Short mmCIF file of C-alpha atoms in Angstrom, two decimals:
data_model
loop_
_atom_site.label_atom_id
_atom_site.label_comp_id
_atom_site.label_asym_id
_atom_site.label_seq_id
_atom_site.Cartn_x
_atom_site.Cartn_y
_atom_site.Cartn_z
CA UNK V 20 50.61 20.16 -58.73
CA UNK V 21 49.08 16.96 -58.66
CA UNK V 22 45.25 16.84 -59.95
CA UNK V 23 42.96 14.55 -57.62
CA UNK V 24 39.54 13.13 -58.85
CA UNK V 25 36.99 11.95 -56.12
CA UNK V 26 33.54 10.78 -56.39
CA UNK V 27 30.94 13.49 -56.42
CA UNK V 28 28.76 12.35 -53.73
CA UNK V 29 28.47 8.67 -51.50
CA UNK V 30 25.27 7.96 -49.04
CA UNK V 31 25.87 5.75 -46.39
CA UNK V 32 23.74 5.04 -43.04
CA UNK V 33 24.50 5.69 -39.59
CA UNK V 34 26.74 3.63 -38.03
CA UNK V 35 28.37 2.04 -40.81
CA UNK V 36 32.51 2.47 -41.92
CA UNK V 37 32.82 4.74 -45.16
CA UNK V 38 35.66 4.55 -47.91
CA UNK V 39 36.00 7.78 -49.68
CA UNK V 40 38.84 7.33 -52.60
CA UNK V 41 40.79 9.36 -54.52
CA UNK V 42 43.04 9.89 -57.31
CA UNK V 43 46.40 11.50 -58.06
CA UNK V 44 48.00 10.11 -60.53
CA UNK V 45 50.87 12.05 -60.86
CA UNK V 46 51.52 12.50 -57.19
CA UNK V 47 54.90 13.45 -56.81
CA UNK V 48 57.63 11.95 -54.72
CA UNK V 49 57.63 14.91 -51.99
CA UNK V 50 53.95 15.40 -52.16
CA UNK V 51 51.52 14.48 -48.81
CA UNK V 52 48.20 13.70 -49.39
CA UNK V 53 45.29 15.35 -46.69
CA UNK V 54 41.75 15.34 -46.09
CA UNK V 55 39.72 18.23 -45.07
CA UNK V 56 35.71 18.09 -44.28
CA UNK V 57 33.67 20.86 -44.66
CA UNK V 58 30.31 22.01 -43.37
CA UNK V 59 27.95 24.43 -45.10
CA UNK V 60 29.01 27.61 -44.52
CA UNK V 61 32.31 26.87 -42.40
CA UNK V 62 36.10 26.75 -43.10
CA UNK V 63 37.49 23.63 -43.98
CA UNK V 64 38.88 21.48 -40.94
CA UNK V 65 41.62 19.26 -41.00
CA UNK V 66 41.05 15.62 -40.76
CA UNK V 67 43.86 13.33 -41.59
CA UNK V 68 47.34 13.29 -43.13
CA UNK V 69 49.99 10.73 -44.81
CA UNK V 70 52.69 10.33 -46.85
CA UNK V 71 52.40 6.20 -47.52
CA UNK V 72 50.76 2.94 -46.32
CA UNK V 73 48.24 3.79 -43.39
CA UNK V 74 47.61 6.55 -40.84
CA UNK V 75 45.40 6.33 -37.65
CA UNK V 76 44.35 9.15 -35.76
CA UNK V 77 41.01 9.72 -33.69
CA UNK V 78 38.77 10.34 -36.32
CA UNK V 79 39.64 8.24 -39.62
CA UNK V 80 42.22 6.23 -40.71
CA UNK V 81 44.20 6.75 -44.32
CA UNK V 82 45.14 4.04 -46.75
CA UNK V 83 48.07 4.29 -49.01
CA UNK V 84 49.31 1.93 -51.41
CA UNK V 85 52.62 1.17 -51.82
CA UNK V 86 52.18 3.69 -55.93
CA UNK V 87 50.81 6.05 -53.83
CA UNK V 88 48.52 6.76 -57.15
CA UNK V 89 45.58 6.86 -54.77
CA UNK V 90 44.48 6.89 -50.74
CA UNK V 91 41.33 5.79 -49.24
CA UNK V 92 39.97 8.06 -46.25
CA UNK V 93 38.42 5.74 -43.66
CA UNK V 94 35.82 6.99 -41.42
CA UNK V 95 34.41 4.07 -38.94
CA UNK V 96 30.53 4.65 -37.67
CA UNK V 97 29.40 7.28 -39.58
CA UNK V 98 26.50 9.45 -37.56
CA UNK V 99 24.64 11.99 -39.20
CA UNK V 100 27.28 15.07 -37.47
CA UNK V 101 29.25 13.51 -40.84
CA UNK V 102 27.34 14.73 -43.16
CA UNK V 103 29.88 17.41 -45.23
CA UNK V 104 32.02 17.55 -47.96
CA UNK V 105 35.41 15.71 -48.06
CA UNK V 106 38.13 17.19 -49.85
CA UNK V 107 41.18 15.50 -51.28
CA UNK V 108 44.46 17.87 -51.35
CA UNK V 109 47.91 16.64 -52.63
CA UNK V 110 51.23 18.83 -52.51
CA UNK V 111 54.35 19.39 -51.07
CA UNK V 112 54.33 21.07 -47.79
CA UNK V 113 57.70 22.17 -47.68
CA UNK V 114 57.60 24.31 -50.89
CA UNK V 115 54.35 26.20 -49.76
CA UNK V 116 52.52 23.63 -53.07
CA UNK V 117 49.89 22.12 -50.73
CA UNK V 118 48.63 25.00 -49.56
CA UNK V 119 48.34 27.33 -52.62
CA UNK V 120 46.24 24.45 -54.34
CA UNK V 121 42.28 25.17 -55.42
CA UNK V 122 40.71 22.18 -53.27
CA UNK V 123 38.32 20.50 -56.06
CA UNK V 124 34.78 19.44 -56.16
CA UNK V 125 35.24 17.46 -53.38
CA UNK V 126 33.04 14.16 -51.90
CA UNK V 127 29.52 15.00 -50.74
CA UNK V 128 28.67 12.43 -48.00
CA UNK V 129 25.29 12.31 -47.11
CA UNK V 130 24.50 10.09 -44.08
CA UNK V 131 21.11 8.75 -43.50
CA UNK V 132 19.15 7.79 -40.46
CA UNK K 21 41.61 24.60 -28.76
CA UNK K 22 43.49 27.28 -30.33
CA UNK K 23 41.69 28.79 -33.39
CA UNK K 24 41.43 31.15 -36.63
CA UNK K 25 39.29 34.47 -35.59
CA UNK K 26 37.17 36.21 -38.60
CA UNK K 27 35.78 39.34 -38.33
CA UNK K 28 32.89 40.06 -39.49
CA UNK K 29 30.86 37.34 -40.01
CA UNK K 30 28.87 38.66 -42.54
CA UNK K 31 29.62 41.67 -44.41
CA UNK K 32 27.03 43.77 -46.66
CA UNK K 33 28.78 46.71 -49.09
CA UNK K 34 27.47 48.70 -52.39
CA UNK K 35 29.70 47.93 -55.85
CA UNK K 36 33.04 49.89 -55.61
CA UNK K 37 32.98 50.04 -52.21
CA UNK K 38 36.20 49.43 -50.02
CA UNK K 39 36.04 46.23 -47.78
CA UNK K 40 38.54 45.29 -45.09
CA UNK K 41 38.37 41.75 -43.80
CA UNK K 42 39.68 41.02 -40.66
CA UNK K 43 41.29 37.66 -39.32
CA UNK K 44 43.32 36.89 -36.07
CA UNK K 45 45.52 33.85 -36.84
CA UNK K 46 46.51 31.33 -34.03
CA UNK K 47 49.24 33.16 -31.93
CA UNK K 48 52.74 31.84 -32.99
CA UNK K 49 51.97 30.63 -36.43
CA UNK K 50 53.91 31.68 -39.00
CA UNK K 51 52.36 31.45 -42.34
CA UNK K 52 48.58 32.66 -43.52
CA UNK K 53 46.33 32.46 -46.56
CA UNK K 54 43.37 33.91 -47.85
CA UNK K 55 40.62 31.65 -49.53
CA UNK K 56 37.43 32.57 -51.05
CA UNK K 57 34.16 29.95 -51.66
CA UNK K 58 31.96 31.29 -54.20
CA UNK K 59 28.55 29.89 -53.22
CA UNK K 60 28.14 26.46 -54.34
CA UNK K 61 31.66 26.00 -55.66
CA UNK K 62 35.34 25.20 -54.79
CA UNK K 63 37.84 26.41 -51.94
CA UNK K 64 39.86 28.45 -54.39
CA UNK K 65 43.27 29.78 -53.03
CA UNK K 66 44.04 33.19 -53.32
CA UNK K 67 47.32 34.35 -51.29
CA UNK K 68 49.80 33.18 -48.84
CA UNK K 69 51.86 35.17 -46.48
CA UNK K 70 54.79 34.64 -45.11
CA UNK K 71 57.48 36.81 -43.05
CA UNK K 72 55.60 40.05 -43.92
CA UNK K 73 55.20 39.75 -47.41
CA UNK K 74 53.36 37.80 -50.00
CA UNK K 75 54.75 34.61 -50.64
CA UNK K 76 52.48 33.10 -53.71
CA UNK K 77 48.93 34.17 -55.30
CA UNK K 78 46.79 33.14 -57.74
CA UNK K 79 45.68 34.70 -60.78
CA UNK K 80 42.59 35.79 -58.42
CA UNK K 81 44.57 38.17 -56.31
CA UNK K 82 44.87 40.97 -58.82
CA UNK K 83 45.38 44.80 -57.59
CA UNK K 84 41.99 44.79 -56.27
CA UNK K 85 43.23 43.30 -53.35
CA UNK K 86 45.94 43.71 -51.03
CA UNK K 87 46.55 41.85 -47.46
CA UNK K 88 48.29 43.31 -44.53
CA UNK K 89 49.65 42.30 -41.10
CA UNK K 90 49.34 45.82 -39.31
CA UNK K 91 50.93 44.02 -35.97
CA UNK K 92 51.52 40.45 -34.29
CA UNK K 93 48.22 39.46 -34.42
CA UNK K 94 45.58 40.56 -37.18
CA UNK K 95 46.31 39.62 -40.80
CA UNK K 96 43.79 41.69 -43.30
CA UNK K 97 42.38 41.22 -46.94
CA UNK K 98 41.05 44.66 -48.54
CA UNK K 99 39.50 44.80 -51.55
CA UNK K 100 39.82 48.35 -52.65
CA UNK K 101 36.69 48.37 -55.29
CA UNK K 102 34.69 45.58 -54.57
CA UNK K 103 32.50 44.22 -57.81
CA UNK K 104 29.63 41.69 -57.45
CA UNK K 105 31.73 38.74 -58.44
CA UNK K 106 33.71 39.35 -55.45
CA UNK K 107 30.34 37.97 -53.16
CA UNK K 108 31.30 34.78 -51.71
CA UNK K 109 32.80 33.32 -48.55
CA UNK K 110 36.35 34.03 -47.39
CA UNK K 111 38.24 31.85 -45.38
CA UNK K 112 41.35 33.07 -43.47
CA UNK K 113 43.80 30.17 -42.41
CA UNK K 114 47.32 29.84 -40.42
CA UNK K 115 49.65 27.19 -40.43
CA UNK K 116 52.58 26.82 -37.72
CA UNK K 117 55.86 26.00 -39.83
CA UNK K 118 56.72 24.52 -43.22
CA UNK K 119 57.64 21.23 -41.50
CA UNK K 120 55.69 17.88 -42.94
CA UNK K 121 52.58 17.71 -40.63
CA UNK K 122 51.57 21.19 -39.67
CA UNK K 123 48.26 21.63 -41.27
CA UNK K 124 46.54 24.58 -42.00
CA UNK K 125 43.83 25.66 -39.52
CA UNK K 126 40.78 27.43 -41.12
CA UNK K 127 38.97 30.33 -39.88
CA UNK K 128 34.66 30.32 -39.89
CA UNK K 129 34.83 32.66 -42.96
CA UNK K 130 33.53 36.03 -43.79
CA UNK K 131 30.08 35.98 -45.64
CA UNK K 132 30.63 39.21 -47.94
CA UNK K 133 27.61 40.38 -50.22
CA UNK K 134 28.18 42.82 -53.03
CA UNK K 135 24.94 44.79 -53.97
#
């Protein structure tokens, strides 16, 4: 299964776009990349999903370069409801791999008035 | 919005007690996990389920525990002699199909405290 290294925490203030990145180097050629966000004492809730270049969807956008070594969550106008912890999950959905992974350390992002 | 059901929210038991955690997945989904959050540190996985049996588990999920589906709708983790390493939050989740895009939908959790 494909590792995935994130930053450990990013501030940003209200209203402006944040980048979170991450890693997977050896990101396989079935693998999908998704992002979950978590609250403090809540399950993890799906955010965004992609296999290459970019994906749109109500609440962020995902950036995938044509390696696919990394992707870039996009989240436009933070508020201060964003405030949670982003995880970073690679695997292949068809074999059942994404789901049995251990989610990392995930990104911290703090927003600030 | 459909969601993942959790029952309780927050469970108390005494070391080598048994403990029964209860989640209702979303109706017609066809695959379920267990999770557990130790305070403070990562979503680790700990089984999936899939057409009434186990389908993978992590080194976690020894004979301590065991999950269940007892009928269409609740899907159970018991721990059979709970130890106070076992404290920590656990997350039921569901996900429709194994086709690209269904992603997993995650239950509130179950708070359980060992003492």
């Amino acid at each position: 299964l494909a590792k995935t290294t994130q930053p450990i925490s990013m501030d940003s203030y209200e209203g402006q776009e944040v980048n979170i990145t991450c890693s997977h180097n050896n990101i396989a050629t079935n693998d999908y990349i998704t992002w979950y966000q978590q609250f403090p004492s809540q399950g993890p809730r799906f955010i965004i999903q992609g296999y290459k270049t970019k994906v749109t969807n109500e609440v962020a956008s995902l950036f995938i370069p044509a390696d696919r070594k990394s992707s870039t969550l996009s989240l436009p106008r933070v508020s201060l409801s964003d405030t949670a912890v982003y995880y970073c999950l690679v695997g292949d959905l068809d074999s059942g791999g994404y789901q049995k992974v251990t989610f990392g350390t995930g990104t911290k992002l703090q927003v600030i008035p | 919005e459909p969601e993942v059901t959790q029952t309780p929210s927050h469970q108390v038991t005494q070391m080598g007690q048994e403990v029964i955690l209860r989640c209702v997945p979303i109706s017609n989904h066809l695959y379920f996990y267990w999770y557990r959050q130790i305070l403070g540190q990562k979503v680790e996985f700990l089984v999936s389920f899939y057409n009434n049996e186990i389908s993978e588990k992590s080194e976690i999920f020894d004979d301590q525990f065991s999950v269940e589906r007892p009928d269409g709708s609740n899907f159970t983790l018991k721990i059979r002699s709970t130890k106070l390493e076992d404290s920590a939050m656990y997350f039921c989740a569901s996900r429709g199909g194994q086709a690209r895009g269904t992603e997993a939908f995650f239950g509130q959790g179950t708070r359980l405290t060992v003492v």
